[in-house]
C-alpha atoms as a printed R data frame, in Angstrom:
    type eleno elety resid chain resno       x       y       z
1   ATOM     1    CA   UNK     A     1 138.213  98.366  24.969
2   ATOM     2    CA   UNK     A     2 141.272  99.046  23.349
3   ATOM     3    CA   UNK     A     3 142.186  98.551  19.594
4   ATOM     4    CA   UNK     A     4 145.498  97.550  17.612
5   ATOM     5    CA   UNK     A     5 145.602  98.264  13.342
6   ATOM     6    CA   UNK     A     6 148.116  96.965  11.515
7   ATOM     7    CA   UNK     A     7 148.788  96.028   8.041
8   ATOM     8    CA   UNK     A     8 150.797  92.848   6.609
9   ATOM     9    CA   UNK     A     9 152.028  93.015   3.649
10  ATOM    10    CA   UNK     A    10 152.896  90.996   1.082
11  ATOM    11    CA   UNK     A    11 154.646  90.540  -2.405
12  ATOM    12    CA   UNK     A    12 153.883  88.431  -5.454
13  ATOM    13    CA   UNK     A    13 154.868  84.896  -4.811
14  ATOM    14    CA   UNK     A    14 154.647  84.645  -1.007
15  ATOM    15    CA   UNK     A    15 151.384  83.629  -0.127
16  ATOM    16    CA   UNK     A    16 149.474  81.609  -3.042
17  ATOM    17    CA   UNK     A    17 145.657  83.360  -1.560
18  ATOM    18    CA   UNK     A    18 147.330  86.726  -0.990
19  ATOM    19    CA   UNK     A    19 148.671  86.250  -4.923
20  ATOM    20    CA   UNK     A    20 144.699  86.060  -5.696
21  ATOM    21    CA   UNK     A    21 143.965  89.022  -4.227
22  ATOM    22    CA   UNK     A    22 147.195  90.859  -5.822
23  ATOM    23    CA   UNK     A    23 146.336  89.427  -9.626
24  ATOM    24    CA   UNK     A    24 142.369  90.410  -8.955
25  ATOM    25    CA   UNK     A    25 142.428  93.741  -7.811
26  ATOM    26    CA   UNK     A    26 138.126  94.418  -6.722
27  ATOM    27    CA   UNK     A    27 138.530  91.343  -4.293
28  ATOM    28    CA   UNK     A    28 137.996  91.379  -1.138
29  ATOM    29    CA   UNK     A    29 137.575  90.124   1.639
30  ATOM    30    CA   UNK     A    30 135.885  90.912   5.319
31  ATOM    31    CA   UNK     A    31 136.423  88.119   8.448
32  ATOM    32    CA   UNK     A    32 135.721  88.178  11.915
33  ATOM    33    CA   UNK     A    33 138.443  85.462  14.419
34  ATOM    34    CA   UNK     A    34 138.021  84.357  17.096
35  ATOM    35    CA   UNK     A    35 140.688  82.380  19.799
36  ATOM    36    CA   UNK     A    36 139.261  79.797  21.533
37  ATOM    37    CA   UNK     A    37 142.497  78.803  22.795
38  ATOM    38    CA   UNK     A    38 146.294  79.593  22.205
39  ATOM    39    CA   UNK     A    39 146.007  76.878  19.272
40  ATOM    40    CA   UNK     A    40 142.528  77.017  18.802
41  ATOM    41    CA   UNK     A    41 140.201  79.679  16.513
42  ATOM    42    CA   UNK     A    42 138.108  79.843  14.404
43  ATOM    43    CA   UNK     A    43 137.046  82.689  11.133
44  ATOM    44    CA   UNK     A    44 134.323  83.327   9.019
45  ATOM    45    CA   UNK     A    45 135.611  85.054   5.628
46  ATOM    46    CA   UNK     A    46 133.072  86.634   2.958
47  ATOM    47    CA   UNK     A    47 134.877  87.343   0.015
48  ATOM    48    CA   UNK     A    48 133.246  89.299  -2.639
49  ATOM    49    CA   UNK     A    49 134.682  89.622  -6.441
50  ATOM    50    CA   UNK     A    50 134.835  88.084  -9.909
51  ATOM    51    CA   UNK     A    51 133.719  84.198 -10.049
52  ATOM    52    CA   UNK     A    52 137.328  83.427 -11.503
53  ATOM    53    CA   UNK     A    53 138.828  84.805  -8.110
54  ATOM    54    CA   UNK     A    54 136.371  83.369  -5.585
55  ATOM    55    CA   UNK     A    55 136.713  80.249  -7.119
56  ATOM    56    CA   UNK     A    56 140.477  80.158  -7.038
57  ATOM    57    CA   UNK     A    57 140.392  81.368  -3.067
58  ATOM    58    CA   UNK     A    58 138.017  78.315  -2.410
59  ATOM    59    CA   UNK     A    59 140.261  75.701  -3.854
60  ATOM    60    CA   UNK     A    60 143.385  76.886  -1.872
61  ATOM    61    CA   UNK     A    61 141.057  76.778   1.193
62  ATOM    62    CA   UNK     A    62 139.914  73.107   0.449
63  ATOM    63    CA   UNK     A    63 143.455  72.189  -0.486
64  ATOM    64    CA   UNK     A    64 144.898  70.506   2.770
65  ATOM    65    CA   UNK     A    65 148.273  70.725   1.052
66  ATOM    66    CA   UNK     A    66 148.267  74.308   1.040
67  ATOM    67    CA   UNK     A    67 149.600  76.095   3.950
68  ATOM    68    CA   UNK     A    68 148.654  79.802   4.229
69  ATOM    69    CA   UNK     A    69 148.174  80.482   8.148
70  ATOM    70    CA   UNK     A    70 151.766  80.826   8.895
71  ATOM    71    CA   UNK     A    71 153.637  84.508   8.928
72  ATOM    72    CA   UNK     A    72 156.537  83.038   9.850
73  ATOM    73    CA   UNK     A    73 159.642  81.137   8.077
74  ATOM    74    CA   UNK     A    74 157.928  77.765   9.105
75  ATOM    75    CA   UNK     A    75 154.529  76.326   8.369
76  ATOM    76    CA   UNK     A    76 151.940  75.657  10.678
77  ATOM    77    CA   UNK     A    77 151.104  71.638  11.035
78  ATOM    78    CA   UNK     A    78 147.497  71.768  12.201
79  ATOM    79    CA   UNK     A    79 143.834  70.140  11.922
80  ATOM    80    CA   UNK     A    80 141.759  72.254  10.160
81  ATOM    81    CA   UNK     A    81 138.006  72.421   8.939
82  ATOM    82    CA   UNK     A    82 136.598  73.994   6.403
83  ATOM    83    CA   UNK     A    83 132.830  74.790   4.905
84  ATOM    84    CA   UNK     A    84 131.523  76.862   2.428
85  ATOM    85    CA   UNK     A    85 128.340  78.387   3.946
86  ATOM    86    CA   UNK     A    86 127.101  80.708   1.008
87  ATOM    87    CA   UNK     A    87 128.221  80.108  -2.414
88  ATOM    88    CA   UNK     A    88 127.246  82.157  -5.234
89  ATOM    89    CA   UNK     A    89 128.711  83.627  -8.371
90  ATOM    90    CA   UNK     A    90 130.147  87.167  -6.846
91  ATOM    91    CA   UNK     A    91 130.039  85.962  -3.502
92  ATOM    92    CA   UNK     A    92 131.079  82.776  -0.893
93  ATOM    93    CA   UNK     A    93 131.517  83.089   2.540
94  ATOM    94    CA   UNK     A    94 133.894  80.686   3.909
95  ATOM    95    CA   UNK     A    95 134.195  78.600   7.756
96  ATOM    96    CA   UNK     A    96 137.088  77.616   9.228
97  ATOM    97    CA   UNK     A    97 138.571  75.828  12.191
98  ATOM    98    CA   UNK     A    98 141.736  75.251  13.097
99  ATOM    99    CA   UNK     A    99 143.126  73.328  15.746
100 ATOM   100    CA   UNK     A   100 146.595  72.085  17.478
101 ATOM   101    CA   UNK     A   101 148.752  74.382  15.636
102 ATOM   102    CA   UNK     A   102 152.451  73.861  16.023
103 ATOM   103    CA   UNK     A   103 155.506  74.803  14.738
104 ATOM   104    CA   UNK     A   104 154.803  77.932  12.862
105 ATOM   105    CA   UNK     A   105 153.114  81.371  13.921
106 ATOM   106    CA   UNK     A   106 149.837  82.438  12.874
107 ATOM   107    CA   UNK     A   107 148.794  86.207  13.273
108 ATOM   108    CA   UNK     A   108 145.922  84.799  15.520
109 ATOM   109    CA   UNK     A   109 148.500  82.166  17.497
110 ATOM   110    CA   UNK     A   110 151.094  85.366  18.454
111 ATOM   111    CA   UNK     A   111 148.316  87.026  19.640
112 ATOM   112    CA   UNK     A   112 146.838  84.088  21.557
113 ATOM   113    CA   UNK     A   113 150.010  84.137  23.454
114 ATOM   114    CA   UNK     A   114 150.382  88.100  24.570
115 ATOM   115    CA   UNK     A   115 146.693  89.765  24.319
116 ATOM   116    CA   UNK     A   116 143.789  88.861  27.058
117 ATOM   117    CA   UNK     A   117 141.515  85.710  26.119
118 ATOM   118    CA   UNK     A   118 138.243  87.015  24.486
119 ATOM   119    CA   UNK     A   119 139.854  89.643  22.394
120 ATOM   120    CA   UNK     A   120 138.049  89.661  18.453
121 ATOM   121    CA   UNK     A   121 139.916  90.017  15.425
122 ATOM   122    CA   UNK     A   122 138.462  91.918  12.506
123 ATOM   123    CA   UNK     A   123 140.252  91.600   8.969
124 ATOM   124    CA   UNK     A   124 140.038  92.931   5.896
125 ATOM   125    CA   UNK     A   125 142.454  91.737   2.626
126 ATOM   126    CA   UNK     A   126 142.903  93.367  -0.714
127 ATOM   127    CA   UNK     A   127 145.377  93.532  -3.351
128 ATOM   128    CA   UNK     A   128 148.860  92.850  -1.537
129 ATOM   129    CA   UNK     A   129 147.103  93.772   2.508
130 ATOM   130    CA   UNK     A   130 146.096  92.203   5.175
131 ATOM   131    CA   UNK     A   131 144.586  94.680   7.541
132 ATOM   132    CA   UNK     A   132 143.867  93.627  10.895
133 ATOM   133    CA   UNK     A   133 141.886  95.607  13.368
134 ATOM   134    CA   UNK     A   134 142.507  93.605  17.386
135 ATOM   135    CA   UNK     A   135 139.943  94.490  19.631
136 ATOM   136    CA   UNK     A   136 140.616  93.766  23.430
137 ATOM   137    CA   UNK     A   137 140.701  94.172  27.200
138 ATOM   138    CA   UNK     A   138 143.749  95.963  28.017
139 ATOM   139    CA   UNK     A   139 147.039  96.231  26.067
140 ATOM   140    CA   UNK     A   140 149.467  95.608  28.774
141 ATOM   141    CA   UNK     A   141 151.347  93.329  26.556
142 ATOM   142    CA   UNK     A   142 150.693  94.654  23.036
143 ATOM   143    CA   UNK     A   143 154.269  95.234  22.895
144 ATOM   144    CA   UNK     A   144 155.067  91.780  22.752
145 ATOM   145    CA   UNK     A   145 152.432  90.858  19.949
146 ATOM   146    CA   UNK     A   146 154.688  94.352  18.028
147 ATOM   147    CA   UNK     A   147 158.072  93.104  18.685
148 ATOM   148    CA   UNK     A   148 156.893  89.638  17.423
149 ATOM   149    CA   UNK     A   149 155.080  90.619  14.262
150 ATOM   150    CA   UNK     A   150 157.877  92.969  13.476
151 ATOM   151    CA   UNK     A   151 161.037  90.265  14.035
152 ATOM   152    CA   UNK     A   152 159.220  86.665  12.560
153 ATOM   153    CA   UNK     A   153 157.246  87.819   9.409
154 ATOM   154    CA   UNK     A   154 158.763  85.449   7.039
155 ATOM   155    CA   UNK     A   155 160.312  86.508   3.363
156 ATOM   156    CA   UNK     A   156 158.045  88.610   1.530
157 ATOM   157    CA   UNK     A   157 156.030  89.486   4.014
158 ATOM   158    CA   UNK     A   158 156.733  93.106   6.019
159 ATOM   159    CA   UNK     A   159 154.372  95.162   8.450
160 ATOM   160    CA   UNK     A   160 152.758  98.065   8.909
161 ATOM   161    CA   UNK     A   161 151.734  99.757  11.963
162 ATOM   162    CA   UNK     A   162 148.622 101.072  12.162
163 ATOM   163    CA   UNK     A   163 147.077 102.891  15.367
164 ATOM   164    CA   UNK     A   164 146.996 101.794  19.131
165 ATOM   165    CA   UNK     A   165 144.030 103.515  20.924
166 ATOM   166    CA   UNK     A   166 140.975 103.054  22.253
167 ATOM   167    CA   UNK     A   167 138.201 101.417  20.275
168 ATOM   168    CA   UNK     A   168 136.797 103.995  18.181
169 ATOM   169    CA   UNK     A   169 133.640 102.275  15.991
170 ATOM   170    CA   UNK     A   170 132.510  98.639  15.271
171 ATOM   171    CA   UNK     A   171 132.767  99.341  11.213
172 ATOM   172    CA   UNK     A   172 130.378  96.527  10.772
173 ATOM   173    CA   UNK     A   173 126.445  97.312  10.061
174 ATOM   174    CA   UNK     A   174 123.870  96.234   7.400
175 ATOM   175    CA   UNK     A   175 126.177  97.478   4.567
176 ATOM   176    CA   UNK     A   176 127.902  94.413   5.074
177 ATOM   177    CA   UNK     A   177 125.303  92.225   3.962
178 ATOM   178    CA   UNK     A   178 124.663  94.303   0.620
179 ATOM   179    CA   UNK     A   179 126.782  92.627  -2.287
180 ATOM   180    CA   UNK     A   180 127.640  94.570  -5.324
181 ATOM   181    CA   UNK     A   181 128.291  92.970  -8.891
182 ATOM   182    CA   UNK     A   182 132.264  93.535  -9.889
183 ATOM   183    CA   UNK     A   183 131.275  96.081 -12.358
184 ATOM   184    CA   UNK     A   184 129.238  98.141  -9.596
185 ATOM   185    CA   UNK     A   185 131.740  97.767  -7.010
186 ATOM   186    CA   UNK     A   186 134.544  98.520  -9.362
187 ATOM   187    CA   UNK     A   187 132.741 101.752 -10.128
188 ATOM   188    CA   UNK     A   188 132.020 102.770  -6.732
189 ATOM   189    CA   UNK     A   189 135.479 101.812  -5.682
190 ATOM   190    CA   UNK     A   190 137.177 104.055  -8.688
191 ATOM   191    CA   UNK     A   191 134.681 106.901  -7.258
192 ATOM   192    CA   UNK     A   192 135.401 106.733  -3.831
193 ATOM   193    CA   UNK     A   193 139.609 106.311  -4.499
194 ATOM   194    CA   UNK     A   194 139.508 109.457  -6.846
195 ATOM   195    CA   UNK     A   195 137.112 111.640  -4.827
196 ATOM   196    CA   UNK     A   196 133.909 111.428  -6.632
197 ATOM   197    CA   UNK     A   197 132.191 111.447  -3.077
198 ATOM   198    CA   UNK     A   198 133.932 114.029  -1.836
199 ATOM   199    CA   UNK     A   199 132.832 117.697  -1.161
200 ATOM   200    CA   UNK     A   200 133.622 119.462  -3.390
201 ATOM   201    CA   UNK     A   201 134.635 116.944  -5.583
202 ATOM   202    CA   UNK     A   202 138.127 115.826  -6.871
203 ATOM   203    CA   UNK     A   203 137.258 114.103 -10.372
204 ATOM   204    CA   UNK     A   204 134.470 113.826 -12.849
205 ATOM   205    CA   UNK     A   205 132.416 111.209 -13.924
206 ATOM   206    CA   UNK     A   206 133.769 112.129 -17.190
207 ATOM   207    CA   UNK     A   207 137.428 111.181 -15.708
208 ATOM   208    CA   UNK     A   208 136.394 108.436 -13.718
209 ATOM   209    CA   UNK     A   209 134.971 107.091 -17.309
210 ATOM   210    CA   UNK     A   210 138.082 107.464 -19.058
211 ATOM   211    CA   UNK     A   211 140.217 106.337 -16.096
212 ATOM   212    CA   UNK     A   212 137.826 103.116 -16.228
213 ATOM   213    CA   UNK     A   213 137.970 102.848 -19.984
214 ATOM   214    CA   UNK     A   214 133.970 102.454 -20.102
215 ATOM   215    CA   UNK     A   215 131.474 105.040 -21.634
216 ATOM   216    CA   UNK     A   216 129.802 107.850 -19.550
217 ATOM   217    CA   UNK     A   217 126.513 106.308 -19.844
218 ATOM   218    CA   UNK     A   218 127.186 102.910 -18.299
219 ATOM   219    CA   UNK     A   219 129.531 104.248 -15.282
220 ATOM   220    CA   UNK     A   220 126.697 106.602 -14.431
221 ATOM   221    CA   UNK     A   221 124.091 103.319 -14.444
222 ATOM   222    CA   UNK     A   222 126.579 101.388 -12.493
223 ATOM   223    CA   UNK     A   223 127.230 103.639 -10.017
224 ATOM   224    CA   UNK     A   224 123.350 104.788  -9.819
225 ATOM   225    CA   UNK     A   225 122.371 101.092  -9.497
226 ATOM   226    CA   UNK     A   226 125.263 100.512  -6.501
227 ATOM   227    CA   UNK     A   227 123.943 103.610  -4.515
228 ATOM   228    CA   UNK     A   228 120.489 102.278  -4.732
229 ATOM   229    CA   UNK     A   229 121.892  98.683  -3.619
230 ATOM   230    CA   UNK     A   230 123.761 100.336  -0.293
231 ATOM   231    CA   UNK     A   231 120.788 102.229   0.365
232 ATOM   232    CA   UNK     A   232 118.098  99.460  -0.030
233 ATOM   233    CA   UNK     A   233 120.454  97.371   2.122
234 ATOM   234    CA   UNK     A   234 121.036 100.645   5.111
235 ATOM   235    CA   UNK     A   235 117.212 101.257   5.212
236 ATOM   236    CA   UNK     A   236 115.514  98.661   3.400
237 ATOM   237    CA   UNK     A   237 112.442  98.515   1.090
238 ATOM   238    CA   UNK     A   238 110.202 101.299   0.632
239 ATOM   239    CA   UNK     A   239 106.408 101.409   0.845
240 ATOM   240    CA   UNK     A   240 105.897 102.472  -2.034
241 ATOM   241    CA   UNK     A   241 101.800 102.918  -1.671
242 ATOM   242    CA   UNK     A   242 102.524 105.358   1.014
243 ATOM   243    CA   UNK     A   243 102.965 109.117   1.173
């Protein structure tokens, strides 16, 4: 298998669910795709973050007047489907279908048209990116799916190459189905951006504190509480009657 990165990004104003990811910075969002044809695919998006946020990113999804698929200058016209599978107050995860796109480009339409049927799409958005991570057969034509990205993006929009090699790691294990509270994962993303988890470390908890405005006490409980989360989700419950 082979494997294409690249980022898209974009600026305030050009994409109204991108703008809720920009204005609510500890969103985010993780979504497998999936072609079925070259106007045919499908996603399922979990989006973890403040209530506010996920409920805003729900309502542009419902909207059928909102058009968000299309990188390019013109909108997609297509049928689409939507359901909301899991729905809670720091979490939904999202369906969709879409079908008989035309006019417009969609990241997954380009790539339809240039990279082998079967090939998966992995995605991950926060703040003002869209990272995409292409898994496929062969890359024979990867060019193509480059040159096009790079020419059509529309205003606002502008790329960013990531790697082209062979498929190194899924990324995707039991961690994703452990969901942190905003104030844990805002803590445990401050830590891991500032090199709390590094060796040796490159802040304090005493920086990370004042960097997060919040007293020493409660980023130390938030940040114990996450790492007991991840690692109940990685390993799961403990017996604790034995040993």
């Amino acid at each position: 298998m082979r494997e294409f990165a690249f980022d898209i990004v974009y600026e305030q104003g050009a994409d109204p669910v991108m703008d809720v990811f920009i204005e609510h910075p500890t969103l985010v969002a993780e979504a497998l795709h999936g072609c079925v044809t070259g106007d045919r695919f499908w996603r399922i998006e979990r989006l973890i973050g403040p209530t506010a946020a996920l409920d805003a990113v729900e309502r542009l999804r419902l909207d059928e007047t909102v058009h968000t698929a299309s990188v390019t200058e013109m909108d997609c016209t297509a049928t689409r489907y939507h359901d909301v599978l899991e729905r809670s107050d720091d979490e939904r995860v999202i369906y969709t279908h879409v079908a008989d796109v035309e006019e417009g480009e969609s990241v997954e339409t380009l790539a339809g048209r240039y990279l082998p049927h079967g090939s998966l799409y992995c995605t991950t958005r926060r703040e003002n990116r869209h990272h995409w991570r292409i898994f496929m057969r062969s890359d024979e034509k990867v060019g193509l799916l480059y040159d096009a990205l790079g020419a059509n993006l529309r205003t606002g929009l502008s790329f960013r190459m990531g790697r082209l090699c062979d498929a190194e790691g899924w990324g995707h294990d039991s961690l994703g189905s452990v969901v942190l509270p905003p104030d844990q994962r805002t803590a445990m993303r401050a830590a891991l951006d500032h090199g709390y988890y590094r060796t040796p470390r490159e802040t304090t908890l005493d920086d990370l504190a004042e960097r997060l405005d919040v007293p020493r006490s409660t980023l130390s409980y938030r940040l114990r509480r996450a790492e007991e989360r991840l690692v109940t989700g990685y390993l799961g419950e403990t017996d604790s009657s034995s040993g």
